[in-house]
Coordinates of C-alpha atoms in Angstrom, one line a residue:
Chain A
M1 CA 0.0 0.0 0.0
A2 CA 1.3 3.4 -1.0
A3 CA 0.6 6.8 0.6
L4 CA 0.3 9.9 -1.5
Q5 CA 0.1 13.4 -0.2
A6 CA -2.7 14.8 -2.3
T7 CA -4.2 18.3 -2.6
G8 CA -6.8 19.2 -5.2
Q9 CA -7.9 17.0 -8.1
L10 CA -6.2 13.6 -8.4
L11 CA -6.6 11.7 -11.7
W12 CA -6.4 8.0 -11.6
S13 CA -6.4 5.4 -14.4
C14 CA -5.1 1.9 -15.2
D15 CA -3.9 0.0 -18.2
M16 CA -3.6 -3.8 -18.4
L17 CA -1.2 -5.6 -20.8
C18 CA -1.3 -9.3 -21.7
D19 CA 1.3 -11.6 -23.1
G20 CA 0.5 -12.5 -26.7
V21 CA -1.9 -9.6 -27.0
D22 CA 0.0 -6.4 -26.1
F23 CA 3.5 -7.9 -26.1
R24 CA 5.2 -11.1 -26.8
S25 CA 7.5 -12.3 -24.1
Q26 CA 9.2 -14.7 -26.6
E27 CA 10.4 -11.8 -28.7
H28 CA 10.5 -8.8 -26.4
T29 CA 12.8 -8.2 -23.4
W30 CA 11.1 -8.0 -20.0
Y31 CA 12.7 -4.6 -19.6
D32 CA 11.0 -3.3 -22.7
I33 CA 7.7 -4.9 -21.7
G34 CA 7.9 -3.1 -18.3
R35 CA 8.6 0.2 -20.1
K36 CA 5.6 -0.4 -22.3
A37 CA 3.3 -1.2 -19.4
A38 CA 4.3 2.0 -17.6
G39 CA 4.4 4.0 -20.9
A40 CA 0.8 3.1 -21.8
S41 CA -0.4 4.4 -18.5
L42 CA 1.8 7.5 -18.7
S43 CA 0.3 8.1 -22.2
D44 CA -3.2 8.3 -20.6
C45 CA -1.9 11.1 -18.3
A46 CA -0.4 12.9 -21.4
A47 CA -3.9 12.9 -23.0
M48 CA -5.4 14.5 -19.9
A49 CA -2.6 17.0 -19.6
S50 CA -2.0 15.7 -16.1
R51 CA 1.3 15.4 -14.2
P52 CA 2.1 11.7 -13.3
T53 CA 2.7 11.2 -9.6
A54 CA 2.9 7.5 -8.7
M55 CA 2.2 4.0 -10.1
L56 CA 1.1 0.7 -8.7
C57 CA 2.1 -2.4 -10.7
S58 CA 0.1 -5.6 -10.3
V59 CA 1.4 -8.6 -12.1
C60 CA 0.4 -12.2 -12.6
L61 CA 3.6 -13.8 -14.0
Q62 CA 3.9 -17.1 -15.8
E63 CA 5.6 -19.6 -13.5
S64 CA 8.4 -20.3 -15.9
M65 CA 9.7 -16.8 -15.5
S66 CA 12.9 -16.4 -13.5
E67 CA 13.2 -13.9 -10.7
D68 CA 15.7 -12.0 -12.9
D69 CA 12.9 -11.7 -15.6
A70 CA 10.5 -10.4 -13.0
L71 CA 13.1 -7.8 -11.7
E72 CA 13.8 -6.7 -15.3
L73 CA 10.1 -6.2 -15.8
L74 CA 9.9 -4.0 -12.7
R75 CA 13.1 -2.2 -13.6
G76 CA 11.4 -1.3 -17.0
V77 CA 8.3 0.0 -15.2
H78 CA 10.4 2.0 -12.7
D79 CA 12.7 3.5 -15.3
M80 CA 9.9 4.6 -17.6
G81 CA 8.2 6.2 -14.7
A82 CA 11.4 7.9 -13.5
Q83 CA 11.7 9.7 -16.8
F84 CA 8.7 11.6 -15.7
E85 CA 9.4 11.7 -11.9
C86 CA 6.6 9.2 -11.5
L87 CA 7.3 6.8 -8.6
L88 CA 6.7 3.1 -8.6
A89 CA 5.0 3.0 -5.2
G90 CA 3.7 -0.5 -4.8
G91 CA 1.8 -3.3 -6.3
D92 CA 0.8 -7.0 -6.1
T93 CA 2.7 -10.0 -7.3
N94 CA 1.1 -13.3 -8.4
S95 CA 2.1 -16.3 -10.5
W96 CA 0.3 -18.9 -12.5
P97 CA 0.9 -21.4 -15.4
H98 CA -0.6 -19.1 -18.1
P99 CA 0.9 -16.1 -20.0
S100 CA 1.8 -13.1 -17.9
V101 CA -0.5 -10.1 -17.3
I102 CA 0.7 -6.7 -16.1
D103 CA -1.5 -3.9 -14.8
V104 CA -0.2 -0.4 -14.1
A105 CA -2.5 2.0 -12.2
I106 CA -1.3 5.6 -12.2
A107 CA -2.2 8.7 -10.2
S108 CA -1.6 12.1 -11.7
S109 CA -2.5 15.7 -10.8
I110 CA -3.6 18.7 -12.8
P111 CA -1.2 21.6 -12.5
E112 CA -2.7 24.4 -10.4
G113 CA -5.1 26.7 -12.1
R114 CA -5.7 24.3 -15.0
Q115 CA -8.3 21.6 -15.7
A116 CA -8.0 18.1 -17.1
V117 CA -8.4 18.0 -20.8
L118 CA -11.3 15.7 -21.7
R119 CA -12.5 14.0 -24.9
S120 CA -15.8 15.8 -24.7
G121 CA -14.9 19.4 -25.6
A122 CA -14.6 19.3 -29.4
R123 CA -16.9 21.8 -31.2
P124 CA -17.9 22.3 -34.8
G125 CA -15.3 24.4 -36.6
D126 CA -12.4 23.1 -34.4
V127 CA -9.3 21.8 -36.0
I128 CA -7.8 18.3 -35.5
Y129 CA -4.1 17.8 -35.0
V130 CA -1.8 14.9 -34.3
S131 CA 1.6 15.1 -32.5
G132 CA 3.6 12.7 -34.7
L133 CA 3.7 10.2 -37.5
L134 CA 1.3 7.3 -37.5
G135 CA 1.0 3.6 -38.5
G136 CA 3.0 0.5 -38.5
S137 CA 4.0 0.7 -34.8
I138 CA 3.7 -3.1 -34.6
L139 CA 7.1 -3.2 -36.3
G140 CA 8.7 -2.2 -33.0
R141 CA 7.6 1.3 -32.0
H142 CA 4.7 0.0 -29.9
L143 CA 7.4 -1.2 -27.5
R144 CA 9.8 1.7 -27.6
F145 CA 7.8 4.9 -27.5
T146 CA 8.1 8.0 -25.3
P147 CA 4.7 8.9 -23.8
R148 CA 3.9 12.5 -24.7
V149 CA 3.6 13.6 -21.1
R150 CA 5.6 16.8 -21.4
L151 CA 3.9 17.7 -24.7
G152 CA 0.5 17.2 -23.2
L153 CA 1.3 19.6 -20.4
Q154 CA 2.8 22.1 -22.9
I155 CA -0.3 21.9 -25.2
A156 CA -2.5 22.6 -22.2
E157 CA -0.3 25.5 -21.2
H158 CA -0.1 27.2 -24.5
L159 CA -3.0 26.1 -26.6
Q160 CA -6.1 25.6 -24.5
P161 CA -7.1 22.4 -26.2
H162 CA -10.8 21.6 -26.5
A163 CA -10.3 17.8 -26.5
M164 CA -7.4 15.4 -26.4
I165 CA -6.8 11.6 -26.5
D166 CA -3.8 9.4 -26.9
I167 CA -3.8 7.2 -30.0
S168 CA -3.7 3.8 -28.5
D169 CA -6.3 2.0 -30.5
G170 CA -5.8 3.7 -33.8
L171 CA -6.4 7.2 -35.2
A172 CA -9.9 6.6 -36.6
L173 CA -11.2 4.8 -33.5
D174 CA -9.7 7.3 -31.0
L175 CA -11.0 10.2 -33.1
W176 CA -14.4 8.6 -33.2
R177 CA -14.3 8.5 -29.3
I178 CA -13.7 12.2 -29.2
C179 CA -16.6 12.7 -31.7
E180 CA -18.9 10.5 -29.7
A181 CA -18.1 12.2 -26.4
S182 CA -18.4 15.6 -27.9
V183 CA -21.5 14.8 -30.0
C184 CA -20.1 16.0 -33.3
G185 CA -18.5 14.7 -36.5
A186 CA -15.1 14.8 -38.1
V187 CA -13.7 15.1 -41.6
L188 CA -10.1 14.1 -42.1
I189 CA -8.2 15.4 -45.1
A190 CA -6.5 12.7 -47.2
E191 CA -3.4 14.8 -48.1
Q192 CA -2.9 15.8 -44.5
I193 CA -3.1 12.2 -43.4
D194 CA -0.6 11.2 -46.1
A195 CA 1.8 13.8 -44.6
V196 CA 1.7 12.0 -41.2
I197 CA 2.2 8.4 -42.4
H198 CA 5.1 6.9 -40.5
P199 CA 7.9 5.2 -42.5
D200 CA 6.9 2.0 -40.6
A201 CA 3.4 2.2 -42.1
R202 CA 5.0 2.2 -45.6
R203 CA 7.2 -0.7 -44.7
L204 CA 4.3 -2.6 -43.2
A205 CA 2.1 -1.8 -46.2
K206 CA 4.6 -3.7 -48.4
Q207 CA 4.1 -6.8 -46.2
T208 CA 0.3 -6.5 -45.9
G209 CA -0.6 -5.2 -49.4
R210 CA -2.8 -2.6 -47.8
P211 CA -2.3 1.1 -48.6
P212 CA 0.0 2.9 -46.1
R213 CA -2.7 5.4 -45.3
E214 CA -4.9 2.6 -44.0
H215 CA -2.1 1.7 -41.5
A216 CA -1.9 5.3 -40.4
L217 CA -5.7 5.5 -39.9
F218 CA -6.4 2.1 -38.3
D219 CA -3.2 0.7 -36.7
G220 CA -3.0 1.1 -32.9
E221 CA -0.4 1.9 -30.3
D222 CA 1.1 5.0 -31.9
F223 CA 0.8 6.7 -28.5
E224 CA 0.8 10.1 -30.1
L225 CA -1.7 12.8 -29.0
L226 CA -4.8 13.5 -31.0
V227 CA -5.5 17.2 -30.3
V228 CA -8.6 19.3 -31.0
L229 CA -8.0 23.1 -31.0
G230 CA -10.2 26.1 -31.6
S231 CA -9.7 27.5 -35.1
D232 CA -8.2 30.6 -33.5
A233 CA -5.3 28.6 -31.8
P234 CA -2.1 30.6 -32.2
Q235 CA -0.3 29.0 -35.1
G236 CA 3.1 29.9 -33.8
S237 CA 2.6 27.6 -30.8
V238 CA 1.1 24.9 -33.0
A239 CA 4.2 25.0 -35.2
Q240 CA 6.6 25.2 -32.2
L241 CA 5.0 22.1 -30.6
D242 CA 5.2 20.3 -34.0
L243 CA 1.5 19.5 -34.3
H244 CA 0.3 18.3 -37.7
R245 CA -3.1 19.4 -38.9
I246 CA -5.2 16.4 -40.2
G247 CA -8.8 17.5 -40.4
D248 CA -11.8 19.4 -39.0
I249 CA -14.6 18.9 -36.5
V250 CA -18.1 19.3 -38.0
A251 CA -21.5 19.6 -36.5
A252 CA -23.2 16.5 -37.8
P253 CA -22.4 13.6 -35.5
E254 CA -23.3 11.2 -38.4
T255 CA -20.4 12.7 -40.5
F256 CA -17.3 10.7 -39.9
A257 CA -15.3 10.8 -43.2
L258 CA -12.2 11.3 -45.2
R259 CA -12.0 14.0 -47.9
D260 CA -9.8 13.1 -50.9
S261 CA -7.8 15.6 -53.0
A262 CA -10.7 15.9 -55.5
G263 CA -13.0 17.0 -52.7
R264 CA -14.9 13.7 -52.6
I265 CA -16.1 12.5 -49.2
H266 CA -15.6 8.9 -48.2
P267 CA -17.1 7.4 -45.1
L268 CA -14.5 6.5 -42.5
E269 CA -14.9 3.4 -40.4
A270 CA -14.6 3.8 -36.7
R271 CA -12.4 0.8 -36.3
G272 CA -9.1 0.0 -34.9
W273 CA -8.0 -2.2 -32.1
E274 CA -10.9 -3.3 -30.0
H275 CA -11.6 -6.0 -27.5
F276 CA -14.9 -7.9 -27.7
R277 CA -15.5 -7.0 -31.3
Chain B
M1 CA -9.8 7.8 -16.0
A2 CA -11.3 8.8 -12.7
A3 CA -11.0 12.1 -10.9
L4 CA -10.8 12.2 -7.1
Q5 CA -11.0 15.3 -4.9
A6 CA -8.3 14.6 -2.4
T7 CA -7.1 16.3 0.7
G8 CA -4.5 14.9 3.1
Q9 CA -3.1 11.5 2.9
L10 CA -4.4 9.2 0.3
L11 CA -3.6 5.5 0.5
W12 CA -3.5 3.4 -2.6
S13 CA -3.2 -0.3 -3.2
C14 CA -4.1 -3.1 -5.6
D15 CA -4.9 -6.7 -5.6
M16 CA -4.9 -9.0 -8.6
L17 CA -7.0 -12.2 -8.8
C18 CA -6.6 -15.0 -11.3
D19 CA -8.9 -17.7 -12.5
G20 CA -7.8 -21.1 -11.3
V21 CA -5.7 -19.5 -8.5
D22 CA -7.9 -17.2 -6.5
F23 CA -11.2 -18.3 -7.9
R24 CA -12.7 -20.9 -10.2
S25 CA -15.0 -19.5 -12.9
Q26 CA -16.3 -23.1 -13.5
E27 CA -17.6 -23.3 -10.0
H28 CA -18.2 -19.7 -8.8
T29 CA -20.6 -17.1 -10.2
W30 CA -19.0 -14.1 -11.8
Y31 CA -21.0 -11.9 -9.4
D32 CA -19.3 -13.6 -6.4
I33 CA -15.9 -13.4 -8.2
G34 CA -16.4 -9.7 -8.6
R35 CA -17.3 -9.3 -4.9
K36 CA -14.2 -11.2 -3.9
A37 CA -12.0 -9.0 -6.1
A38 CA -13.3 -5.9 -4.6
G39 CA -13.4 -7.5 -1.1
A40 CA -9.8 -8.4 -1.2
S41 CA -8.8 -4.8 -1.9
L42 CA -11.3 -3.5 0.7
S43 CA -9.7 -5.8 3.2
D44 CA -6.3 -4.1 2.6
C45 CA -8.0 -0.8 3.6
A46 CA -9.5 -2.4 6.7
A47 CA -6.0 -3.4 7.8
M48 CA -4.7 0.1 7.5
A49 CA -7.8 1.5 9.2
S50 CA -8.4 3.7 6.1
R51 CA -11.7 4.7 4.6
P52 CA -12.2 3.3 1.0
T53 CA -13.0 6.0 -1.5
A54 CA -12.9 4.7 -5.1
M55 CA -11.8 1.6 -7.1
L56 CA -10.5 1.0 -10.6
C57 CA -11.1 -2.4 -12.1
S58 CA -8.8 -3.7 -14.8
V59 CA -9.8 -7.0 -16.4
C60 CA -8.4 -9.4 -19.0
L61 CA -11.4 -11.7 -19.7
Q62 CA -11.3 -15.1 -21.3
E63 CA -12.9 -14.7 -24.8
S64 CA -15.5 -17.4 -24.1
M65 CA -17.1 -15.2 -21.5
S66 CA -20.4 -13.6 -22.5
E67 CA -21.1 -9.9 -22.1
D68 CA -23.6 -10.9 -19.4
D69 CA -20.8 -12.6 -17.5
A70 CA -18.7 -9.5 -17.7
L71 CA -21.5 -7.3 -16.5
E72 CA -22.2 -9.7 -13.6
L73 CA -18.5 -9.5 -12.6
L74 CA -18.6 -5.7 -12.6
R75 CA -21.9 -5.7 -10.7
G76 CA -20.2 -7.8 -8.0
V77 CA -17.3 -5.4 -7.8
H78 CA -19.7 -2.4 -7.7
D79 CA -22.0 -3.9 -5.1
M80 CA -19.2 -4.9 -2.7
G81 CA -17.7 -1.4 -3.0
A82 CA -21.1 0.2 -2.5
Q83 CA -21.5 -1.5 0.9
F84 CA -18.7 0.7 2.0
E85 CA -19.5 3.8 -0.1
C86 CA -16.6 3.0 -2.3
L87 CA -17.2 4.0 -5.9
L88 CA -16.2 1.9 -8.9
A89 CA -14.8 4.8 -10.8
G90 CA -13.2 3.4 -13.9
G91 CA -11.0 0.6 -15.3
D92 CA -9.6 -1.1 -18.3
T93 CA -11.2 -4.0 -20.3
N94 CA -9.2 -6.6 -22.3
S95 CA -9.8 -10.1 -23.6
W96 CA -7.7 -13.0 -24.5
P97 CA -8.0 -16.8 -25.0
H98 CA -6.6 -17.6 -21.5
P99 CA -8.2 -17.7 -18.0
S100 CA -9.4 -14.4 -16.7
V101 CA -7.5 -11.9 -14.6
I102 CA -9.0 -9.2 -12.5
D103 CA -7.2 -6.3 -10.8
V104 CA -8.9 -3.9 -8.4
A105 CA -6.9 -0.8 -7.4
I106 CA -8.3 1.1 -4.4
A107 CA -7.9 4.5 -3.0
S108 CA -8.7 5.2 0.6
S109 CA -8.1 8.0 3.1
I110 CA -7.2 8.2 6.8
P111 CA -9.9 9.8 8.9
E112 CA -8.8 13.3 10.1
G113 CA -6.6 13.4 13.1
R114 CA -5.5 9.7 12.7
Q115 CA -2.7 7.9 11.0
A116 CA -2.6 4.7 8.9
V117 CA -2.0 1.6 11.0
L118 CA 1.1 -0.1 9.8
R119 CA 2.7 -3.6 10.2
S120 CA 5.8 -2.2 11.7
G121 CA 4.6 -0.9 15.1
A122 CA 4.5 -4.1 17.2
R123 CA 6.6 -4.0 20.4
P124 CA 7.7 -6.6 22.9
G125 CA 5.0 -7.1 25.5
D126 CA 2.2 -6.3 23.1
V127 CA -0.7 -8.7 22.7
I128 CA -1.9 -10.4 19.5
Y129 CA -5.6 -10.6 18.7
V130 CA -7.7 -11.8 15.8
S131 CA -11.1 -10.5 14.7
G132 CA -12.8 -13.9 14.0
L133 CA -12.5 -17.6 13.4
L134 CA -9.9 -19.0 11.1
G135 CA -9.2 -21.8 8.7
G136 CA -11.0 -23.8 6.0
S137 CA -12.1 -20.7 4.0
I138 CA -11.5 -22.7 0.8
L139 CA -14.8 -24.5 1.5
G140 CA -16.6 -21.3 0.5
R141 CA -15.9 -18.4 2.8
H142 CA -13.0 -17.1 0.7
L143 CA -15.6 -16.0 -1.8
R144 CA -18.3 -14.8 0.6
F145 CA -16.6 -12.7 3.2
T146 CA -17.3 -9.2 4.5
P147 CA -14.1 -7.2 4.5
R148 CA -13.5 -5.8 8.0
V149 CA -13.5 -2.1 6.9
R150 CA -15.8 -0.8 9.7
L151 CA -14.1 -2.9 12.3
G152 CA -10.7 -1.6 11.2
L153 CA -11.8 1.9 11.6
Q154 CA -13.4 1.2 15.0
I155 CA -10.2 -0.5 16.3
A156 CA -8.2 2.5 15.3
E157 CA -10.7 4.8 17.0
H158 CA -10.9 3.0 20.3
L159 CA -7.8 0.9 20.7
Q160 CA -4.8 2.7 19.2
P161 CA -3.5 -0.5 17.6
H162 CA 0.3 -0.8 17.3
A163 CA 0.1 -2.9 14.2
M164 CA -2.5 -4.5 12.0
I165 CA -2.7 -6.7 8.9
D166 CA -5.5 -8.6 7.2
I167 CA -5.2 -12.4 7.1
S168 CA -5.0 -13.1 3.4
D169 CA -2.2 -15.5 3.2
G170 CA -2.7 -17.3 6.5
L171 CA -2.3 -16.4 10.2
A172 CA 1.3 -17.7 10.6
L173 CA 2.6 -16.0 7.4
D174 CA 0.8 -12.7 8.0
L175 CA 1.8 -12.6 11.6
W176 CA 5.4 -13.2 10.5
R177 CA 5.1 -10.2 8.2
I178 CA 4.2 -8.1 11.2
C179 CA 7.2 -9.5 13.2
E180 CA 9.5 -8.9 10.3
A181 CA 8.4 -5.3 9.8
S182 CA 8.5 -4.7 13.6
V183 CA 11.8 -6.5 14.2
C184 CA 10.3 -8.7 17.0
G185 CA 9.1 -12.2 17.6
A186 CA 5.8 -13.8 18.5
V187 CA 4.5 -16.7 20.6
L188 CA 1.0 -18.0 19.9
I189 CA -0.9 -19.9 22.6
A190 CA -2.2 -23.2 21.5
E191 CA -5.4 -23.1 23.6
Q192 CA -6.1 -19.6 22.3
I193 CA -5.6 -20.7 18.7
D194 CA -7.9 -23.7 19.3
A195 CA -10.6 -21.2 20.5
V196 CA -10.6 -19.5 17.1
I197 CA -10.7 -22.5 14.8
H198 CA -13.5 -22.1 12.4
P199 CA -16.0 -24.9 11.9
D200 CA -14.9 -25.0 8.3
A201 CA -11.3 -25.8 9.4
R202 CA -12.7 -28.8 11.3
R203 CA -14.7 -29.9 8.3
L204 CA -11.7 -29.5 6.0
A205 CA -9.5 -31.3 8.5
K206 CA -11.7 -34.4 8.1
Q207 CA -10.9 -34.3 4.3
T208 CA -7.2 -33.5 4.6
G209 CA -6.4 -35.6 7.6
R210 CA -4.4 -32.7 9.0
P211 CA -5.2 -31.2 12.5
P212 CA -7.8 -28.4 12.5
R213 CA -5.3 -26.1 14.2
E214 CA -3.0 -26.4 11.2
H215 CA -5.8 -25.1 9.0
A216 CA -6.4 -22.2 11.3
L217 CA -2.7 -21.4 11.3
F218 CA -1.7 -21.9 7.7
D219 CA -4.8 -21.6 5.5
G220 CA -5.2 -18.3 3.6
E221 CA -8.1 -15.9 2.8
D222 CA -9.8 -15.6 6.1
F223 CA -9.8 -11.9 5.6
E224 CA -10.0 -11.3 9.3
L225 CA -7.9 -8.7 11.0
L226 CA -4.7 -9.6 12.9
V227 CA -4.3 -6.9 15.5
V228 CA -1.4 -6.1 17.8
L229 CA -2.4 -4.0 20.9
G230 CA -0.5 -2.6 23.8
S231 CA -0.9 -4.7 27.0
D232 CA -2.8 -1.8 28.5
A233 CA -5.5 -1.8 25.8
P234 CA -8.9 -1.3 27.4
Q235 CA -10.4 -4.8 27.8
G236 CA -13.9 -3.5 27.6
S237 CA -13.4 -2.2 24.0
V238 CA -11.5 -5.4 23.1
A239 CA -14.5 -7.4 24.2
Q240 CA -17.0 -5.1 22.6
L241 CA -15.2 -5.4 19.3
D242 CA -15.1 -9.1 19.7
L243 CA -11.3 -9.5 19.4
H244 CA -9.9 -12.9 20.4
R245 CA -6.5 -13.0 22.1
I246 CA -4.2 -15.5 20.5
G247 CA -0.6 -14.7 21.7
D248 CA 2.1 -12.3 22.6
I249 CA 4.8 -10.3 20.9
V250 CA 8.3 -11.0 22.2
A251 CA 11.6 -9.2 21.8
A252 CA 13.7 -11.8 20.1
P253 CA 13.1 -11.7 16.3
E254 CA 14.2 -15.3 16.0
T255 CA 11.4 -16.5 18.3
F256 CA 8.4 -17.4 16.2
A257 CA 6.6 -20.2 18.1
L258 CA 3.5 -21.9 19.4
R259 CA 3.3 -22.6 23.2
D260 CA 1.3 -25.7 24.0
S261 CA -0.9 -26.3 27.1
A262 CA 2.1 -27.9 28.9
G263 CA 4.2 -24.8 28.4
R264 CA 6.3 -26.4 25.7
I265 CA 7.5 -24.1 22.9
H266 CA 7.3 -25.4 19.3
P267 CA 8.8 -23.5 16.4
L268 CA 6.1 -22.1 14.1
E269 CA 6.7 -22.1 10.3
A270 CA 6.2 -18.8 8.6
R271 CA 4.3 -20.4 5.8
G272 CA 1.0 -20.0 4.2
W273 CA -0.1 -19.0 0.7
E274 CA 2.9 -17.6 -1.2
H275 CA 3.6 -17.0 -4.8
F276 CA 7.1 -17.9 -6.1
R277 CA 7.8 -20.4 -3.3

């Protein structure tokens, strides 16, 4: 059990990772797996523009794991947190004969005078941005990303974002979540999406035979921020924070689409990585 | 993500339960499993004499589970928390082809003017008590217990306990944890232990062929409180709170023993339910 000295609003979330689903212990090091487990929870904090404080890590480890493996896993969780002055404060350790499961619960706080950034504040006329290149993270980036904690705080400080989410389940699905929570629609611009396709998406496209743009739209675990700003957001700060414009929020909740370079509108599927689907 | 309004010291812990280890989904209802998952975390709060505030529930559910099963599980978590005005505030949902894993993280606060009760405050001359009957919980009680949240708070209010722990891994092992943290030893009194043997321990003893007292000492998941009080604790309150005396704290850390009715001292094994052993 961990003790936190808390004042004001404390945010609190958790993220569970499973062997064979979110990582592969046969391929990945336990250190990297620990970093990913902490990173996914830290990324949730980034999306709320909150400052991470402490983590608890619960694990159920496959019995075949050595104590060294378990320590490497915890070292990864610890080190990833330490990058953001977020303490690994406790947890629960279990073992069983099945693949390993890791849950990281994280507490974070909103800097004084500010509020948490939610998914629900997007408004018609707002502009949609993304903090980096997308797609093909499965080729390795999903395990070696830096959660956008500092960027999330900077965006909140300089840009008064209307809504924010981290792209964990894919651009289209996570954007759809913002639209659903905000009761509005969105139109992405094909050329603007093409400008944020990650080289990994192009490499992966050669393996899958699918267009690179599809990987940018529907792959998960980019852990970039999807940011919705008012149309009057200061473009100097937008450029300084290296945000890439990718589309617009529109009034009609039933509009969820991609506009091609000829101005044609194509419906966009709200799909990505989803459990129970 | 959940938001808590926090002032003062916030305690924070988590407890992970795994199918086939901590429950059996083939035998138990998902509602009961949910209650147990929340109850185990609430029991941690009871042991610290803290007031539960909110829970997060992360799950990785076996794909064969129906949505109704998943909802029953959450209803169990919710209802158990609601008994103690502890809100189910959020979580994370995953699925996979393996047995289900459930983690409940819980936030709790220490009532104003008091401090968390730790494991480390036991002193030579202190007296060891237990809040109820022990052993044989595997016959069903491990799934249908009431965490001693209110009792923990009452003990802290009336008895200034030196140390407290909830018996989740077995009396002997959990007492040993208090001794280790407090750098002292303990002597349990055989007749006093015999007076807190649960009828389930006697029933189970008939199946296992082991003495009922062994089940009281070494079985896990009683979820009763193990309480260490100063020798001057007001006996009226002790009786009113129905605490049963079972032994004494002694100075020598190497003494961990059971005294029989003839006054003979038998070393006590610090064993119970332990992962990675």
